[in-house]
PDB file of C-alpha atoms in Angstrom:
ATOM      1  CA  MET M  95       0.000   0.000   0.000  1.00 53.00           C
ATOM      2  CA  PHE M  96       2.803   2.454   0.862  1.00 49.00           C
ATOM      3  CA  ARG M  97       4.437   1.732  -2.464  1.00 57.00           C
ATOM      4  CA  ASN M  98       1.205   2.587  -4.347  1.00 57.00           C
ATOM      5  CA  PHE M  99       0.802   5.752  -2.276  1.00 47.00           C
ATOM      6  CA  LYS M 100       4.402   6.776  -3.057  1.00 52.00           C
ATOM      7  CA  SER M 101       3.842   6.060  -6.771  1.00 52.00           C
ATOM      8  CA  ALA M 102       0.641   8.092  -6.731  1.00 48.00           C
ATOM      9  CA  ILE M 103       2.396  11.047  -5.066  1.00 47.00           C
ATOM     10  CA  THR M 104       5.292  10.819  -7.541  1.00 52.00           C
ATOM     11  CA  GLY M 105       2.818  10.634 -10.428  1.00 52.00           C
ATOM     12  CA  ILE M 106       0.957  13.686  -9.158  1.00 57.00           C
ATOM     13  CA  SER M 107       4.229  15.574  -8.681  1.00 61.00           C
ATOM     14  CA  ILE M 108       5.373  14.842 -12.230  1.00 59.00           C
ATOM     15  CA  PHE M 109       1.928  15.775 -13.557  1.00 59.00           C
ATOM     16  CA  SER M 110       1.986  19.024 -11.528  1.00 55.00           C
ATOM     17  CA  LEU M 111       5.409  19.916 -12.894  1.00 47.00           C
ATOM     18  CA  LEU M 112       4.235  19.301 -16.453  1.00 48.00           C
ATOM     19  CA  VAL M 113       1.158  21.498 -15.920  1.00 50.00           C
ATOM     20  CA  ILE M 114       3.313  24.282 -14.445  1.00 52.00           C
ATOM     21  CA  GLN M 115       5.767  24.047 -17.354  1.00 54.00           C
ATOM     22  CA  LEU M 116       2.914  24.252 -19.864  1.00 48.00           C
ATOM     23  CA  LEU M 117       1.460  27.294 -18.099  1.00 49.00           C
ATOM     24  CA  VAL M 118       4.838  29.047 -18.112  1.00 43.00           C
ATOM     25  CA  LEU M 119       5.371  28.141 -21.768  1.00 45.00           C
ATOM     26  CA  ASN M 120       1.883  29.400 -22.673  1.00 44.00           C
ATOM     27  CA  GLU M 121       2.570  32.685 -20.874  1.00 43.00           C
ATOM     28  CA  ALA M 122       5.854  33.130 -22.790  1.00 43.00           C
ATOM     29  CA  VAL M 123       4.123  32.345 -26.088  1.00 45.00           C
ATOM     30  CA  ALA M 124       1.217  34.661 -25.230  1.00 54.00           C
ATOM     31  CA  GLN M 125       3.680  37.450 -24.406  1.00 69.00           C
ATOM     32  CA  LYS M 126       5.583  36.977 -27.694  1.00 95.00           C
ATOM     33  CA  GLU M 127       8.799  38.584 -26.567  1.00 97.00           C
ATOM     34  CA  ILE M 128      11.176  39.882 -29.201  1.00 97.00           C
ATOM     35  CA  MET M 129      14.795  40.534 -28.232  1.00 97.00           C
ATOM     36  CA  GLY M 130      17.256  42.475 -30.309  1.00 97.00           C
ATOM     37  CA  LYS M 131      19.545  45.428 -30.787  1.00 96.00           C
ATOM     38  CA  VAL M 132      18.262  48.790 -31.986  1.00 96.00           C
ATOM     39  CA  ILE M 133      19.844  49.802 -35.280  1.00 95.00           C
ATOM     40  CA  SER M 134      17.844  52.927 -36.169  1.00 94.00           C
ATOM     41  CA  ILE M 135      15.334  55.396 -34.757  1.00 96.00           C
ATOM     42  CA  ALA M 136      12.700  56.726 -37.175  1.00 97.00           C
ATOM     43  CA  ASP M 137      10.923  59.103 -34.786  1.00 97.00           C
ATOM     44  CA  GLY M 138       9.809  59.341 -31.158  1.00 98.00           C
ATOM     45  CA  ASP M 139       7.718  56.178 -31.235  1.00 98.00           C
ATOM     46  CA  THR M 140       9.217  54.043 -34.015  1.00 98.00           C
ATOM     47  CA  PHE M 141      12.525  52.207 -34.290  1.00 97.00           C
ATOM     48  CA  THR M 142      14.102  49.252 -36.065  1.00 96.00           C
ATOM     49  CA  MET M 143      15.832  46.433 -34.296  1.00 96.00           C
ATOM     50  CA  LEU M 144      18.020  43.571 -35.440  1.00 96.00           C
ATOM     51  CA  VAL M 145      16.821  40.210 -34.131  1.00 97.00           C
ATOM     52  CA  ALA M 146      18.019  36.608 -34.434  1.00 96.00           C
ATOM     53  CA  GLY M 147      18.990  35.579 -37.942  1.00 97.00           C
ATOM     54  CA  ASN M 148      20.020  39.169 -38.806  1.00 96.00           C
ATOM     55  CA  ARG M 149      16.370  39.995 -39.444  1.00 97.00           C
ATOM     56  CA  GLN M 150      15.208  43.598 -39.134  1.00 97.00           C
ATOM     57  CA  VAL M 151      11.927  44.311 -37.332  1.00 97.00           C
ATOM     58  CA  LYS M 152      10.296  47.737 -37.344  1.00 98.00           C
ATOM     59  CA  ILE M 153       8.682  48.508 -33.974  1.00 98.00           C
ATOM     60  CA  ARG M 154       5.904  51.044 -33.309  1.00 98.00           C
ATOM     61  CA  LEU M 155       5.410  51.706 -29.597  1.00 98.00           C
ATOM     62  CA  HIS M 156       1.990  50.594 -28.387  1.00 98.00           C
ATOM     63  CA  GLY M 157      -0.462  52.963 -26.723  1.00 98.00           C
ATOM     64  CA  ILE M 158       1.433  56.201 -27.217  1.00 98.00           C
ATOM     65  CA  ASP M 159       1.799  58.748 -29.993  1.00 98.00           C
ATOM     66  CA  CYS M 160       4.767  61.116 -30.127  1.00 98.00           C
ATOM     67  CA  PRO M 161       4.853  64.369 -32.083  1.00 98.00           C
ATOM     68  CA  GLU M 162       5.452  63.971 -35.806  1.00 94.00           C
ATOM     69  CA  LYS M 163       8.587  65.174 -37.564  1.00 92.00           C
ATOM     70  CA  GLY M 164       8.261  68.927 -37.918  1.00 92.00           C
ATOM     71  CA  GLN M 165       5.929  69.233 -34.923  1.00 95.00           C
ATOM     72  CA  ASP M 166       7.057  70.879 -31.693  1.00 96.00           C
ATOM     73  CA  TYR M 167       9.061  68.376 -29.659  1.00 98.00           C
ATOM     74  CA  GLY M 168       9.182  65.796 -32.472  1.00 97.00           C
ATOM     75  CA  ASP M 169      12.980  65.941 -32.570  1.00 98.00           C
ATOM     76  CA  VAL M 170      13.184  65.997 -28.770  1.00 98.00           C
ATOM     77  CA  ALA M 171      11.051  62.830 -28.556  1.00 98.00           C
ATOM     78  CA  LYS M 172      13.246  61.114 -31.163  1.00 98.00           C
ATOM     79  CA  LYS M 173      16.446  62.055 -29.298  1.00 97.00           C
ATOM     80  CA  HIS M 174      14.993  60.930 -25.984  1.00 97.00           C
ATOM     81  CA  LEU M 175      13.938  57.564 -27.464  1.00 97.00           C
ATOM     82  CA  SER M 176      17.431  57.192 -28.889  1.00 96.00           C
ATOM     83  CA  SER M 177      19.026  57.896 -25.507  1.00 95.00           C
ATOM     84  CA  LEU M 178      16.716  55.426 -23.732  1.00 96.00           C
ATOM     85  CA  LEU M 179      17.408  52.645 -26.222  1.00 94.00           C
ATOM     86  CA  SER M 180      21.141  53.205 -26.688  1.00 85.00           C
ATOM     87  CA  LEU M 181      21.948  52.687 -23.017  1.00 70.00           C
ATOM     88  CA  HIS M 182      21.746  48.913 -23.317  1.00 72.00           C
ATOM     89  CA  ASP M 183      22.763  46.394 -25.949  1.00 77.00           C
ATOM     90  CA  SER M 184      19.538  44.447 -25.800  1.00 90.00           C
ATOM     91  CA  VAL M 185      15.965  45.655 -26.065  1.00 97.00           C
ATOM     92  CA  LYS M 186      12.936  43.518 -25.290  1.00 98.00           C
ATOM     93  CA  VAL M 187       9.605  44.147 -27.006  1.00 98.00           C
ATOM     94  CA  ILE M 188       6.347  42.564 -25.893  1.00 98.00           C
ATOM     95  CA  TRP M 189       4.442  42.003 -29.139  1.00 98.00           C
ATOM     96  CA  LYS M 190       0.855  43.305 -29.203  1.00 97.00           C
ATOM     97  CA  SER M 191      -0.124  43.288 -32.878  1.00 97.00           C
ATOM     98  CA  LYS M 192       0.817  44.402 -36.390  1.00 97.00           C
ATOM     99  CA  ASP M 193      -0.388  47.630 -37.966  1.00 96.00           C
ATOM    100  CA  ARG M 194      -1.438  48.368 -41.527  1.00 94.00           C
ATOM    101  CA  TYR M 195       2.173  49.242 -42.391  1.00 94.00           C
ATOM    102  CA  ARG M 196       3.255  45.766 -41.169  1.00 96.00           C
ATOM    103  CA  ARG M 197       5.140  47.229 -38.204  1.00 98.00           C
ATOM    104  CA  THR M 198       5.198  45.285 -34.965  1.00 98.00           C
ATOM    105  CA  ILE M 199       3.241  47.132 -32.290  1.00 98.00           C
ATOM    106  CA  GLY M 200       4.661  46.547 -28.830  1.00 98.00           C
ATOM    107  CA  ILE M 201       5.831  47.678 -25.440  1.00 98.00           C
ATOM    108  CA  ALA M 202       9.603  48.126 -25.298  1.00 98.00           C
ATOM    109  CA  TYR M 203      11.881  47.575 -22.326  1.00 98.00           C
ATOM    110  CA  SER M 204      15.517  48.524 -22.024  1.00 96.00           C
ATOM    111  CA  GLY M 205      17.502  48.139 -18.820  1.00 92.00           C
ATOM    112  CA  GLY M 206      14.298  47.429 -16.904  1.00 93.00           C
ATOM    113  CA  ILE M 207      12.695  50.681 -18.100  1.00 96.00           C
ATOM    114  CA  ASN M 208       9.319  50.622 -19.834  1.00 98.00           C
ATOM    115  CA  ILE M 209      10.132  52.890 -22.791  1.00 98.00           C
ATOM    116  CA  ASN M 210       6.471  53.643 -23.631  1.00 98.00           C
ATOM    117  CA  GLU M 211       5.876  54.871 -20.073  1.00 98.00           C
ATOM    118  CA  ALA M 212       9.153  56.827 -19.975  1.00 98.00           C
ATOM    119  CA  LEU M 213       8.032  58.899 -22.994  1.00 98.00           C
ATOM    120  CA  LEU M 214       4.641  59.595 -21.402  1.00 98.00           C
ATOM    121  CA  GLN M 215       6.210  60.591 -18.081  1.00 98.00           C
ATOM    122  CA  LYS M 216       8.653  62.940 -19.810  1.00 98.00           C
ATOM    123  CA  GLY M 217       5.812  64.759 -21.589  1.00 98.00           C
ATOM    124  CA  LEU M 218       6.937  63.591 -25.019  1.00 98.00           C
ATOM    125  CA  ALA M 219       3.901  61.503 -25.976  1.00 98.00           C
ATOM    126  CA  TRP M 220       0.134  61.413 -25.862  1.00 98.00           C
ATOM    127  CA  HIS M 221      -1.552  58.374 -24.386  1.00 98.00           C
ATOM    128  CA  TYR M 222      -3.204  56.971 -27.515  1.00 96.00           C
ATOM    129  CA  ILE M 223      -6.480  55.956 -25.881  1.00 96.00           C
ATOM    130  CA  LYS M 224      -7.956  54.970 -29.226  1.00 95.00           C
ATOM    131  CA  TYR M 225      -5.703  51.902 -29.027  1.00 96.00           C
ATOM    132  CA  ASP M 226      -4.978  51.573 -25.297  1.00 97.00           C
ATOM    133  CA  LYS M 227      -7.251  52.027 -22.278  1.00 96.00           C
ATOM    134  CA  ASN M 228      -4.617  51.682 -19.513  1.00 98.00           C
ATOM    135  CA  PRO M 229      -5.719  54.170 -16.802  1.00 98.00           C
ATOM    136  CA  GLU M 230      -2.175  54.352 -15.397  1.00 98.00           C
ATOM    137  CA  TRP M 231      -0.912  55.648 -18.728  1.00 98.00           C
ATOM    138  CA  SER M 232      -3.680  58.259 -18.793  1.00 98.00           C
ATOM    139  CA  GLN M 233      -2.550  59.342 -15.315  1.00 98.00           C
ATOM    140  CA  MET M 234       1.064  59.569 -16.515  1.00 98.00           C
ATOM    141  CA  GLU M 235       0.004  61.868 -19.354  1.00 98.00           C
ATOM    142  CA  ALA M 236      -2.134  63.949 -16.965  1.00 98.00           C
ATOM    143  CA  ALA M 237       0.799  64.338 -14.545  1.00 98.00           C
ATOM    144  CA  ALA M 238       3.104  65.471 -17.377  1.00 98.00           C
ATOM    145  CA  ARG M 239       0.438  67.939 -18.554  1.00 98.00           C
ATOM    146  CA  LYS M 240       0.008  69.321 -15.036  1.00 98.00           C
ATOM    147  CA  ALA M 241       3.778  69.749 -14.690  1.00 98.00           C
ATOM    148  CA  LYS M 242       3.891  71.369 -18.168  1.00 98.00           C
ATOM    149  CA  LEU M 243       6.668  69.030 -19.266  1.00 98.00           C
ATOM    150  CA  ASN M 244       8.001  69.382 -22.804  1.00 98.00           C
ATOM    151  CA  LEU M 245       5.132  69.331 -25.324  1.00 97.00           C
ATOM    152  CA  TRP M 246       2.710  70.246 -22.520  1.00 98.00           C
ATOM    153  CA  SER M 247       4.601  73.525 -22.027  1.00 98.00           C
ATOM    154  CA  LYS M 248       2.888  74.759 -25.202  1.00 96.00           C
ATOM    155  CA  PRO M 249      -0.585  76.320 -24.824  1.00 95.00           C
ATOM    156  CA  ASN M 250      -2.334  74.097 -27.399  1.00 94.00           C
ATOM    157  CA  PRO M 251      -0.180  71.218 -28.636  1.00 96.00           C
ATOM    158  CA  VAL M 252      -1.606  69.495 -31.700  1.00 95.00           C
ATOM    159  CA  ALA M 253      -2.044  65.747 -31.317  1.00 96.00           C
ATOM    160  CA  PRO M 254      -0.031  63.785 -33.896  1.00 96.00           C
ATOM    161  CA  TRP M 255      -3.122  62.000 -35.249  1.00 94.00           C
ATOM    162  CA  LYS M 256      -4.681  65.405 -35.966  1.00 93.00           C
ATOM    163  CA  GLN M 257      -1.461  66.513 -37.663  1.00 90.00           C
ATOM    164  CA  ARG M 258      -1.548  63.382 -39.823  1.00 90.00           C
ATOM    165  CA  GLU M 259      -5.204  64.062 -40.760  1.00 89.00           C
ATOM    166  CA  LYS M 260      -4.184  67.509 -42.040  1.00 84.00           C
ATOM    167  CA  ARG M 261      -1.387  65.966 -44.080  1.00 79.00           C
ATOM    168  CA  ASP M 262      -3.420  63.106 -45.591  1.00 72.00           C
TER     169      ASP M 262
END
């Protein structure tokens, strides 16, 4: 009887370990992490990284929208993104989706810093609530506005999506 009990416990333990491994694997797959090195910065919310197999992946930061080229603080946002991403050799992107331009939409991390949030906190991006409903990010934008940081130092900054509508 003890032998059967021991076998049952061992069987349950092995089964439990397999279930835990599958859950961890599913979480990693669901997260779809991309690791690579940044090779170019297009603007404040878009960059290209080199990933395994020398493949280039264009990344558009999820849930934020930085000023366009030619808009106030567009160059500042681009330089700040460059400084955040150049501090570390490796950048991790949590894949969210693809956009109509076939860019990967994601949340970027470098040196433990959430890059999307860093741009919001610095007053260099709008929280793009059309695509993201995170209340914490809305609060980050509101705090930057209240402190009149960067683009919020202007009396009536034009949202990038409105700038693009004018252009299109």
